[in-house]
Short mmCIF file of C-alpha atoms in Angstrom, two decimals:
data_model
loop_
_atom_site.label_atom_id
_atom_site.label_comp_id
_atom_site.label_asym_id
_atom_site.label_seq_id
_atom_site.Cartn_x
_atom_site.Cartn_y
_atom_site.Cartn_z
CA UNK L 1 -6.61 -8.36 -2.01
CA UNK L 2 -3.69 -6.20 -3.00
CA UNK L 3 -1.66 -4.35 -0.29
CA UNK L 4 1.12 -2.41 0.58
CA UNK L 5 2.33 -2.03 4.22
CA UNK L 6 5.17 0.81 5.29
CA UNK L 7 5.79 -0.55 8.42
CA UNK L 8 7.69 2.69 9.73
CA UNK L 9 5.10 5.68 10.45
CA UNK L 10 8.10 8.16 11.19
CA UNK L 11 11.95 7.87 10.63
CA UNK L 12 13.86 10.12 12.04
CA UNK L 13 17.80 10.28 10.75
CA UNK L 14 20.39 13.40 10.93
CA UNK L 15 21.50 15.14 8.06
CA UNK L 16 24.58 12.96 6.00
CA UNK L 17 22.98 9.53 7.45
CA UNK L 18 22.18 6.83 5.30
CA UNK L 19 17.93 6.29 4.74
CA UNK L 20 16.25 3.18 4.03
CA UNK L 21 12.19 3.54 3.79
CA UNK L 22 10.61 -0.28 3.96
CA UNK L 23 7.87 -1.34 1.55
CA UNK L 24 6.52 -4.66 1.53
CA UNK L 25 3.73 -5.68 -0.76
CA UNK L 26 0.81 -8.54 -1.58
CA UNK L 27 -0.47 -8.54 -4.76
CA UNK L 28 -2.04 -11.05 -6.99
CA UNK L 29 -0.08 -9.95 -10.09
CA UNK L 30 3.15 -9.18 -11.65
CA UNK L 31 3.52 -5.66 -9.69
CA UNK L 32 4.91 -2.40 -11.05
CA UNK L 33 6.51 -0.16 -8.09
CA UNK L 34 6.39 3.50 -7.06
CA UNK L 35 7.85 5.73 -4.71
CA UNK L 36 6.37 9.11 -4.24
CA UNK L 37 7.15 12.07 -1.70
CA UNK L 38 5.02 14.60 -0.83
CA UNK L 39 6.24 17.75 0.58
CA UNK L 40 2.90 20.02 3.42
CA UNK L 41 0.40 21.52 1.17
CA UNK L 42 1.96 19.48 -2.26
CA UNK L 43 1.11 16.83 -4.45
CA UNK L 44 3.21 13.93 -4.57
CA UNK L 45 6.01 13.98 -6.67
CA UNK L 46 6.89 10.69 -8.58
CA UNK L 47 10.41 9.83 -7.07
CA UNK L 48 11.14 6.08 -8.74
CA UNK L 49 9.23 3.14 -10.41
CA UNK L 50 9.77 -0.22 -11.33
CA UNK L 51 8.53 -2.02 -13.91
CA UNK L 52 10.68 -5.25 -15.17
CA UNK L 53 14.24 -5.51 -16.12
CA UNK L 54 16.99 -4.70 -13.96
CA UNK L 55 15.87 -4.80 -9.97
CA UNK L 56 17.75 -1.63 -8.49
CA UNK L 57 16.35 1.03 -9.66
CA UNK L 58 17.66 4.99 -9.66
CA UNK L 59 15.68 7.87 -9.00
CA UNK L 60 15.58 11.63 -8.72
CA UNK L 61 16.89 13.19 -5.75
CA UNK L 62 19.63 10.38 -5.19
CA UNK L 63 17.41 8.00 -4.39
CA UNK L 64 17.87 4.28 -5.33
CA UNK L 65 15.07 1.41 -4.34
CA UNK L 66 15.63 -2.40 -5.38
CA UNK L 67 12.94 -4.96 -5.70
CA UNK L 68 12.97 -8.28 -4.40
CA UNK L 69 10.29 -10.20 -5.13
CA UNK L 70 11.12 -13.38 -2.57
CA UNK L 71 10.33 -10.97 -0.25
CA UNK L 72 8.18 -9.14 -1.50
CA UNK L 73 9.65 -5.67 -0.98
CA UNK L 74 10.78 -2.50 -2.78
CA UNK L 75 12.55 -0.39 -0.05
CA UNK L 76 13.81 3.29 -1.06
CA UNK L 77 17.26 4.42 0.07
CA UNK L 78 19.19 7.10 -0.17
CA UNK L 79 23.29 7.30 0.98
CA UNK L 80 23.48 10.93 2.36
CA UNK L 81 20.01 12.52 3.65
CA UNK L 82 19.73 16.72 3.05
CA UNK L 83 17.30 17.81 5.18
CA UNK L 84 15.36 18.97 2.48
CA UNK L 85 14.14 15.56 1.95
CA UNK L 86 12.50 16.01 5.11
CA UNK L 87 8.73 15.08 3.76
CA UNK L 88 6.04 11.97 3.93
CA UNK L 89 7.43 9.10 1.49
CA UNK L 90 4.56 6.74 -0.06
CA UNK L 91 5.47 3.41 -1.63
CA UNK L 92 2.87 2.18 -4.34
CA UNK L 93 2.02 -0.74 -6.45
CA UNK L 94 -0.01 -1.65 -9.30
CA UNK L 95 -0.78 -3.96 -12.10
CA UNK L 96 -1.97 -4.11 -15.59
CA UNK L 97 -4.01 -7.49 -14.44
CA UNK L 98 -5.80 -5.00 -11.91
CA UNK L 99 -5.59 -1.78 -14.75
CA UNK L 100 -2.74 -0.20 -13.45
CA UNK L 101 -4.48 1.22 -10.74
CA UNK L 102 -2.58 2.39 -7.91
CA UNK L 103 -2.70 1.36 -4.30
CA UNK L 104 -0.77 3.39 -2.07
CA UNK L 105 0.89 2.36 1.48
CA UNK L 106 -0.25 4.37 4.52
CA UNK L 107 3.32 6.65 4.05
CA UNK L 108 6.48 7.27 6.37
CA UNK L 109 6.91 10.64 7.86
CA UNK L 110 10.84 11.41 7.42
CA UNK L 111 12.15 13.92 10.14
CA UNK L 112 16.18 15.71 9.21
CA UNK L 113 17.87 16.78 12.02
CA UNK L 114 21.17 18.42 12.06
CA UNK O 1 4.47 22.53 -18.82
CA UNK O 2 2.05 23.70 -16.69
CA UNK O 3 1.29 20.66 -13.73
CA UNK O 4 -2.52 19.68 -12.76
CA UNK O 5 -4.31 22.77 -11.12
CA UNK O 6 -7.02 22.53 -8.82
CA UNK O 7 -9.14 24.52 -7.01
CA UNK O 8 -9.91 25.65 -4.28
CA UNK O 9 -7.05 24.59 -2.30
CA UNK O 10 -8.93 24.84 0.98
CA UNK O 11 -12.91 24.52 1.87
CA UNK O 12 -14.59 23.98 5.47
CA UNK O 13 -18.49 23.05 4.99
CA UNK O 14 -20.61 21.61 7.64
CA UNK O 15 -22.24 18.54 7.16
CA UNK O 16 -25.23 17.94 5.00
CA UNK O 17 -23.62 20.40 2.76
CA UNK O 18 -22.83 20.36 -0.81
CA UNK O 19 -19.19 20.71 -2.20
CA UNK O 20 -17.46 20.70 -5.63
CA UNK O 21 -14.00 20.34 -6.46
CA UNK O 22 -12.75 21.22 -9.82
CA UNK O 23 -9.85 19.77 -11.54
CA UNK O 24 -7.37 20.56 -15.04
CA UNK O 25 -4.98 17.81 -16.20
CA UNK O 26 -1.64 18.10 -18.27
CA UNK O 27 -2.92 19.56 -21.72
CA UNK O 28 -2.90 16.54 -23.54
CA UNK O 29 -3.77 13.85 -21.24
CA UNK O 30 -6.12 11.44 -21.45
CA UNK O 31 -6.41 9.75 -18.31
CA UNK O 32 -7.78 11.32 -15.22
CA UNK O 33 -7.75 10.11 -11.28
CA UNK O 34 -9.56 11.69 -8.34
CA UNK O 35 -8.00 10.35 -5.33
CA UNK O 36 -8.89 10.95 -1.10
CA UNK O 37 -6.23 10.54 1.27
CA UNK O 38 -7.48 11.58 5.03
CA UNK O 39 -5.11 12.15 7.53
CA UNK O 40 -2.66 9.31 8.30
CA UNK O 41 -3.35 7.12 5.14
CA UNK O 42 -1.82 6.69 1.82
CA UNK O 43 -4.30 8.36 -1.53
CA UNK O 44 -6.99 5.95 -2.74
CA UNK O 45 -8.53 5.90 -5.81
CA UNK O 46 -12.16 7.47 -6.22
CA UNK O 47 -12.54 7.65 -10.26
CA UNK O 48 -10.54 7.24 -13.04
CA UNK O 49 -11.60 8.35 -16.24
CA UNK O 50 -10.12 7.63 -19.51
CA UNK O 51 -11.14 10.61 -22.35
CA UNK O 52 -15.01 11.36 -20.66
CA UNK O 53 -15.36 7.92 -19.87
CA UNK O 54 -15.05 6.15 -16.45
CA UNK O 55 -12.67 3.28 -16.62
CA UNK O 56 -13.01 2.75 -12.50
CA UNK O 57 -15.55 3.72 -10.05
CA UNK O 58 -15.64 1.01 -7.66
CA UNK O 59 -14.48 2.66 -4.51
CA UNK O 60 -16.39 5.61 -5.13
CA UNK O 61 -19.40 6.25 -2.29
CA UNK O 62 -21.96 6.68 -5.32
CA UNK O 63 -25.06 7.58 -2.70
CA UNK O 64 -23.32 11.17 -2.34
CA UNK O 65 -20.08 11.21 -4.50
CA UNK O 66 -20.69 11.92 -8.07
CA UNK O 67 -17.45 13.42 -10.76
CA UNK O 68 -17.84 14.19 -14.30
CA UNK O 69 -15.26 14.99 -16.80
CA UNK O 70 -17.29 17.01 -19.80
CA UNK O 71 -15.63 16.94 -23.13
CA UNK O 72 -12.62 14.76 -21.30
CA UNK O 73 -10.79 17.74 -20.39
CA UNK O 74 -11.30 19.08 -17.16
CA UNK O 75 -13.81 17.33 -14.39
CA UNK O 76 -15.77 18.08 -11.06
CA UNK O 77 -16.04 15.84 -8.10
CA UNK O 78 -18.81 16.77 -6.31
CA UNK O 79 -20.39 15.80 -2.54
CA UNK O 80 -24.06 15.49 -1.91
CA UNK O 81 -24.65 15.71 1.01
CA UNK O 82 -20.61 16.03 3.02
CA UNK O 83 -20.49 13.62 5.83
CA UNK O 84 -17.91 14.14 9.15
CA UNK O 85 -16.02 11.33 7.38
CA UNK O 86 -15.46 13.31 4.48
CA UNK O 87 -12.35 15.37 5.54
CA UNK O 88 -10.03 14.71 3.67
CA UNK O 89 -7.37 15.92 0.66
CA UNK O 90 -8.88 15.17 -2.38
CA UNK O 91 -5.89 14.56 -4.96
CA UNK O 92 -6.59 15.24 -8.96
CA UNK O 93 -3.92 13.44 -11.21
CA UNK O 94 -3.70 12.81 -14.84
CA UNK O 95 -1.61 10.68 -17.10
CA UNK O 96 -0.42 10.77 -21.33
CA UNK O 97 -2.22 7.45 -21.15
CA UNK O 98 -4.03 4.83 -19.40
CA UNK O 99 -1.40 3.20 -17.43
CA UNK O 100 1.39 5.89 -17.85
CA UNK O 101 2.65 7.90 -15.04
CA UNK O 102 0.69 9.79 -12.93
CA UNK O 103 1.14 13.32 -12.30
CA UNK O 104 -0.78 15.52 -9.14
CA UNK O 105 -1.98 18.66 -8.60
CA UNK O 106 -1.76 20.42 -5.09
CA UNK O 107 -4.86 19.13 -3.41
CA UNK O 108 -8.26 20.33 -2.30
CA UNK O 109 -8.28 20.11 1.57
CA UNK O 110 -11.67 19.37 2.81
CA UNK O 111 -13.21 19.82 6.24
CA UNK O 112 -16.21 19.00 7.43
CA UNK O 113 -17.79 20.08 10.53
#
């Protein structure tokens, strides 16, 4: 069955830190990749996806994720945090085997402080 | 370009009652997705329709969920009787295409008591 674990519920990292959100994936198919944030009382806002071709992928925002499929994995990371990327972070994965429906991970709560 | 609206953005029923979201994609899109994420989880698919016509329903609790999408514009998810188990943000999201990316309104925050 296809899943996606984020292993960290919360993250907590002060403002000008370096980020990296974990993502790790099973899936019985060639996977396409998605991060999304979603900011109280908002729908989630595509941040990155991956489809095929090059592995690290760039985002909006500054963020950056790179997939590694020995591991299974497509973690999001971001050099220098702002605190207003203080929000919940969900990593999803689909496949056109499966018709590119999307299952999501159970998300990671980032805290800023400064 | 105006984003997916839904409405209402907040309802509290009590259980054994009836509900109805309402949903309108990105003019132009043909695919539609009615998602529930409760508290602590990531969004999972309910629906998907492509045009009027339901591509996915599996994980949809058909006894008491039902969604339409009339003329393949806009579309209702509706509850028959609400369960406790119910509360939940139900998402609305539509895409140019089937497969393309996904784009969400605000959310419809449910609570049953």
């Amino acid at each position: 069955a296809q899943s996606v674990t984020q292993p960290d519920i919360h993250i907590t990292v002060s403002e000008g830190a370096s980020l990296e959100l974990r993502c790790n994936y099973s899936y019985g198919a060639t996977p396409y990749l998605f991060w999304y944030v979603q900011s109280p009382g908002q729908g989630l806002q595509l941040l990155l996806k991956y489809f095929s071709g090059d592995t690290l992928v760039q985002g909006i925002k500054g963020f950056e994720a790179e997939f590694k499929r020995s591991q299974s994995s497509f973690n999001l990371r971001k050099p220098s945090v702002h605190w207003s990327d203080a929000a919940e972070y969900f990593c999803a994965v689909g496949a056109r085997e499966y018709g590119n429906k999307l299952v999501f991970g159970a998300g990671t709560i980032l805290r800023v402080k400064s | 370009e105006a984003g997916v609206a839904q409405s209402p953005r907040y309802k509290i029923i009590e259980k054994r009652q009836s509900v109805a979201f309402w949903c309108n994609p990105i003019s132009g899109h043909a695919t539609l997705y009615w998602y529930q994420q409760i508290l602590g989880q990531g969004p999972k698919l309910l629906i998907q329709f492509q045009n009027n016509g339901v591509v996915d329903d599996s994980q949809l609790p058909k006894d008491r969920f039902s969604a339409e999408r009339l003329k393949g514009v806009d579309s209702t998810l509706k509850i028959q009787p609400a369960k406790l188990e119910d509360s939940a943000v139900y998402l609305c999201a539509s895409s140019l295409d089937f497969g393309g990316e996904q784009f969400f309104g605000p959310g419809t925050r449910l609570t049953v008591l």
